[in-house]
XYZ file of C-alpha atoms in Angstrom:
359
model
C -128.485 -141.960 68.753
C -130.889 -139.357 69.878
C -134.545 -138.490 69.257
C -135.644 -135.864 66.648
C -138.601 -134.745 64.477
C -137.321 -135.167 60.837
C -139.346 -133.794 57.814
C -138.373 -136.447 55.049
C -139.861 -134.385 52.124
C -141.918 -131.332 51.612
C -145.450 -132.173 52.421
C -144.865 -135.246 54.035
C -145.630 -135.970 57.712
C -142.871 -135.474 60.301
C -141.242 -138.571 61.350
C -140.125 -138.816 65.340
C -137.112 -140.826 65.079
C -133.596 -141.679 66.174
C -130.650 -139.677 64.464
C -126.939 -140.146 64.684
C -125.409 -136.542 65.634
C -121.626 -135.938 65.228
C -119.378 -134.372 67.993
C -118.657 -130.834 67.442
C -116.026 -129.892 65.007
C -114.084 -126.521 65.028
C -116.257 -123.627 65.668
C -119.239 -125.688 66.758
C -121.072 -126.169 69.814
C -123.243 -129.310 71.039
C -126.328 -128.574 72.987
C -128.798 -130.591 75.096
C -131.968 -129.255 74.441
C -134.254 -128.003 77.338
C -136.929 -126.758 75.185
C -138.220 -125.659 71.789
C -141.051 -123.628 70.801
C -143.343 -124.864 67.670
C -143.482 -121.801 65.394
C -145.455 -121.202 62.178
C -142.422 -120.941 60.336
C -141.773 -124.397 61.088
C -144.902 -125.483 59.443
C -144.054 -123.243 56.679
C -141.076 -125.170 56.012
C -142.989 -128.568 56.095
C -145.413 -127.424 53.669
C -142.903 -125.905 51.205
C -144.058 -122.040 51.866
C -140.551 -121.774 52.781
C -137.799 -123.618 51.037
C -134.687 -125.581 52.692
C -132.902 -128.628 51.831
C -134.615 -131.823 52.964
C -134.645 -134.336 54.493
C -134.072 -131.969 57.417
C -134.475 -131.771 61.407
C -136.954 -129.044 61.981
C -136.951 -126.655 64.712
C -135.452 -123.011 65.144
C -136.727 -121.398 68.640
C -134.954 -123.311 71.287
C -132.653 -123.197 74.355
C -130.520 -125.562 76.321
C -127.264 -126.452 77.980
C -123.972 -126.730 76.269
C -122.342 -130.052 76.649
C -119.330 -129.682 74.458
C -117.481 -127.427 72.285
C -115.303 -127.564 69.181
C -111.844 -125.946 68.834
C -111.814 -122.229 68.602
C -114.954 -121.672 70.700
C -114.647 -119.304 73.601
C -117.744 -117.247 74.289
C -119.728 -120.132 75.752
C -118.562 -123.655 77.617
C -119.820 -126.723 78.845
C -122.587 -126.264 81.374
C -123.574 -122.749 80.087
C -127.188 -122.118 79.290
C -127.767 -120.751 75.517
C -130.471 -119.511 73.285
C -130.304 -120.649 69.722
C -130.061 -118.093 67.007
C -131.505 -119.584 63.722
C -130.245 -116.478 61.554
C -126.701 -115.678 62.649
C -125.299 -112.559 60.568
C -121.850 -113.034 58.732
C -120.947 -109.307 59.643
C -119.467 -108.923 55.972
C -122.181 -108.872 53.445
C -123.882 -105.485 52.335
C -126.736 -105.525 54.730
C -124.518 -106.378 57.655
C -122.151 -103.449 56.839
C -125.138 -101.301 57.033
C -125.993 -102.611 60.277
C -129.161 -104.352 59.156
C -127.863 -107.698 60.449
C -131.608 -109.138 60.118
C -131.121 -109.100 56.236
C -127.853 -110.608 56.329
C -127.777 -112.837 52.982
C -125.574 -115.489 54.389
C -127.851 -116.095 57.456
C -129.177 -119.364 56.352
C -126.211 -120.662 54.504
C -125.703 -123.514 57.216
C -129.223 -124.974 56.264
C -127.479 -126.792 53.375
C -124.971 -128.387 55.623
C -125.267 -131.972 56.569
C -126.328 -131.884 60.138
C -126.881 -135.498 61.032
C -127.718 -138.990 59.702
C -131.098 -141.101 60.169
C -130.633 -144.583 61.396
C -131.062 -145.687 57.718
C -128.052 -143.617 56.879
C -129.842 -140.919 54.905
C -128.020 -137.404 55.352
C -130.283 -134.637 57.280
C -130.096 -131.165 57.112
C -130.816 -128.648 59.917
C -134.127 -127.022 58.831
C -133.069 -123.279 60.170
C -129.590 -123.963 60.851
C -130.116 -125.111 64.555
C -132.390 -128.249 64.381
C -134.122 -127.761 67.539
C -136.596 -130.456 67.466
C -134.252 -132.821 68.928
C -132.962 -134.095 72.196
C -129.581 -132.558 71.347
C -128.040 -130.581 68.402
C -124.861 -129.304 66.929
C -124.678 -125.856 65.889
C -122.252 -123.031 64.554
C -120.716 -121.084 67.400
C -122.543 -117.898 66.143
C -125.926 -119.467 66.584
C -125.589 -119.547 70.224
C -126.150 -116.580 72.758
C -125.798 -116.908 76.387
C -129.261 -117.181 78.408
C -129.397 -113.875 80.070
C -129.242 -113.755 83.833
C -132.627 -114.448 85.649
C -134.363 -115.777 82.461
C -135.654 -119.655 83.269
C -133.892 -122.021 80.706
C -137.129 -123.491 79.408
C -138.654 -120.084 79.102
C -135.633 -118.799 77.290
C -136.533 -120.963 74.344
C -139.174 -118.478 73.248
C -136.559 -115.538 73.025
C -135.206 -117.112 69.828
C -138.072 -116.351 67.423
C -141.345 -115.374 68.819
C -140.213 -112.664 71.427
C -137.467 -111.294 69.335
C -139.887 -110.880 66.253
C -142.625 -109.334 68.332
C -140.571 -107.164 70.275
C -138.555 -106.010 67.276
C -141.845 -105.522 65.174
C -142.955 -102.999 67.591
C -139.606 -101.232 68.580
C -137.645 -101.444 65.602
C -139.954 -102.014 62.605
C -143.182 -100.146 63.408
C -141.527 -98.013 65.925
C -144.313 -97.536 68.119
C -144.482 -94.308 70.246
C -146.206 -93.755 73.537
C -149.774 -92.943 73.255
C -150.170 -94.403 69.756
C -152.883 -96.787 68.866
C -151.865 -100.379 67.626
C -153.730 -103.139 66.206
C -152.401 -106.730 66.208
C -153.630 -109.369 63.591
C -153.068 -112.838 64.772
C -152.864 -113.888 68.563
C -150.351 -116.790 68.256
C -147.070 -116.803 69.945
C -145.791 -114.110 67.885
C -148.874 -111.973 68.045
C -149.056 -112.448 72.009
C -145.152 -111.218 72.230
C -146.268 -108.385 69.751
C -149.232 -107.360 72.126
C -147.072 -107.437 75.318
C -144.449 -105.442 73.431
C -146.888 -102.860 72.469
C -148.128 -102.504 76.010
C -144.571 -102.004 77.253
C -143.988 -99.257 74.478
C -146.765 -97.362 76.053
C -149.422 -97.722 73.522
C -152.816 -96.160 74.518
C -155.381 -98.599 72.608
C -154.178 -102.200 71.525
C -156.648 -104.042 69.691
C -156.067 -107.782 69.362
C -157.817 -109.496 66.172
C -158.112 -113.154 65.654
C -160.617 -115.550 63.911
C -161.020 -117.450 67.235
C -163.148 -115.987 69.954
C -161.550 -118.073 72.344
C -158.419 -116.180 72.404
C -159.841 -113.164 73.888
C -158.578 -113.761 77.419
C -155.285 -114.474 76.194
C -154.931 -111.488 73.957
C -156.262 -109.364 76.896
C -153.659 -110.810 79.383
C -150.956 -109.934 76.970
C -151.920 -106.527 77.080
C -155.110 -105.857 74.592
C -157.273 -103.413 75.524
C -159.942 -104.284 72.780
C -160.605 -107.606 71.092
C -162.026 -108.147 67.683
C -163.050 -111.231 66.045
C -161.838 -111.141 62.147
C -164.516 -110.606 59.829
C -165.493 -108.712 56.571
C -166.050 -105.608 58.865
C -162.868 -105.747 60.845
C -161.380 -102.344 59.667
C -164.707 -100.662 60.275
C -165.016 -101.891 63.791
C -161.240 -101.110 64.546
C -162.035 -97.321 63.210
C -164.841 -97.226 65.610
C -162.831 -97.955 68.484
C -160.204 -95.555 67.467
C -162.748 -92.213 66.941
C -163.429 -93.077 63.357
C -159.530 -92.518 62.209
C -157.965 -95.981 62.537
C -155.020 -96.901 64.653
C -151.753 -95.419 64.159
C -149.972 -99.014 63.599
C -151.137 -102.246 62.505
C -148.796 -105.414 62.926
C -149.903 -108.478 60.923
C -148.899 -111.893 62.264
C -150.768 -114.202 59.854
C -149.080 -113.967 56.310
C -152.456 -113.865 54.597
C -153.268 -111.444 51.721
C -156.691 -110.614 53.096
C -155.265 -109.983 56.583
C -152.384 -107.638 55.035
C -155.051 -105.734 53.080
C -157.283 -105.414 56.403
C -154.463 -104.583 58.339
C -153.604 -101.603 56.041
C -157.027 -100.581 55.721
C -157.388 -100.575 59.751
C -154.796 -97.583 60.091
C -155.331 -94.085 60.001
C -154.475 -91.768 56.967
C -150.606 -91.930 57.409
C -150.662 -94.813 59.422
C -148.072 -97.665 59.417
C -148.486 -101.374 58.578
C -145.736 -103.956 59.455
C -146.160 -107.512 58.034
C -144.555 -110.146 60.265
C -146.409 -112.922 59.041
C -144.853 -115.321 56.309
C -147.267 -115.952 53.516
C -146.972 -118.016 50.103
C -146.283 -116.713 46.656
C -150.012 -117.111 45.909
C -150.949 -114.462 48.381
C -151.267 -111.554 46.225
C -152.241 -108.065 47.823
C -153.712 -105.438 45.461
C -153.837 -101.589 45.887
C -154.757 -98.975 43.235
C -152.522 -95.915 42.760
C -155.125 -93.191 43.893
C -155.556 -94.993 47.405
C -151.763 -95.250 48.065
C -151.722 -91.279 47.079
C -154.790 -90.403 49.127
C -154.216 -92.504 52.443
C -150.306 -91.783 52.636
C -150.134 -95.134 54.520
C -146.855 -97.036 54.831
C -146.557 -100.921 54.381
C -143.341 -102.586 55.409
C -141.997 -105.889 55.675
C -140.286 -107.213 58.882
C -137.721 -109.826 59.063
C -136.998 -111.490 62.506
C -138.322 -108.349 64.094
C -135.516 -106.388 62.641
C -133.834 -107.316 65.619
C -130.111 -107.661 66.565
C -130.541 -110.576 68.902
C -127.291 -109.758 70.641
C -128.347 -106.326 71.414
C -131.961 -106.928 72.069
C -131.850 -109.971 74.334
C -130.428 -108.038 77.304
C -132.948 -105.468 76.924
C -135.948 -107.933 76.683
C -134.439 -109.707 79.693
C -134.501 -106.560 81.984
C -138.554 -106.085 81.346
C -138.482 -110.104 81.954
C -136.976 -109.487 85.257
C -138.879 -106.608 86.288
C -142.182 -108.512 85.566
C -143.255 -106.482 82.501
C -142.804 -109.069 80.051
C -144.362 -112.656 80.798
C -142.636 -115.289 78.866
C -145.242 -117.836 80.328
C -148.072 -116.029 78.807
C -147.072 -116.968 75.151
C -147.315 -120.852 76.039
C -150.636 -122.365 76.007
C -149.346 -126.084 75.816
C -146.477 -127.993 76.914
C -145.559 -131.116 74.772
C -143.084 -133.908 74.219
C -141.549 -134.319 70.622
C -144.277 -136.615 70.032
C -146.718 -133.991 70.120
C -145.372 -131.839 67.276
C -147.360 -133.064 64.299
C -150.663 -132.424 66.754
C -149.529 -128.810 67.203
C -148.858 -128.254 63.795
C -152.672 -129.260 63.464
C -153.777 -126.709 65.977
C -151.809 -124.046 64.260
C -153.433 -124.807 61.114
C -157.005 -124.590 62.928
C -155.929 -121.473 64.547
C -156.000 -122.769 67.964
C -153.772 -121.507 71.020
C -150.663 -119.343 71.305
C -147.291 -121.123 71.708
C -146.831 -124.833 71.973
C -143.516 -125.575 73.957
C -141.661 -128.900 73.783
C -139.948 -129.870 76.883
C -137.127 -132.231 76.732
């Protein structure tokens, strides 16, 4: 038996309980977790914004050590440090054939599998393929990538979602160019990674926006040159900070209709807005036809940072080793498994950056 955070049903409180985990079968890897990040997507799974089979072991951002491998697994071995990849590409569907691996239609097929059993015999699914909120997990071999050299194992957990998403939002989705101005809406784990990525991209003015005044120091440490507390005048304030024009690029990391609309209004004529935040179906964003023509702005979605983890992790690792990207700056709290429910509450209240579960 190992301990894990189980979502018994959508909308139900998490249960920190014992589960029975099988040994790895062909093409599978068993991992002892070192750390797991508490991401807003886990909260979205628990409240039904994102749908997966339940009951499930949540957690999708993690890193750990391989303890056993099944047959036909050759790229990792027991003792290796690995990062979990919750959205592995199949390599054969239409988006994959176009090189858009982040849109793989089969990426989450594993979430329907039976992952483990609860003490009372209930079958449990892996929330987003990897079930990282547990002392150990068993995943498909394509869900693990070797930890890049020089990256501490516990910090490496953040590479699995927050960092790849923030990095990719800047470098792949928005394609921020040196000297451009950027606004980042939402200073949680992904927002902090996005700010660092914008700084590395060479953005000139970087405006961080959040509902919490207390996050200003976090944002400025990550690279923000300006800080705006979200209000009805946010777009106007950002235009004032950019010579009356608006920013070249806005990255929305919240997933709320009002924030998406504000991010779009904060860009200059011809500006680009990239939406990273995952909102519910009830979050409707409206535009009229004339303003779309007049402003010439672009609004685009962004899945997992439009990243290819196998290609992007070595690049990001280089910035980490050179001291340009600080993984530790994303973490505002280090907790145990039992602290995950409180971390969910903190996210709902808009507090802190990334909470990191240490095992």
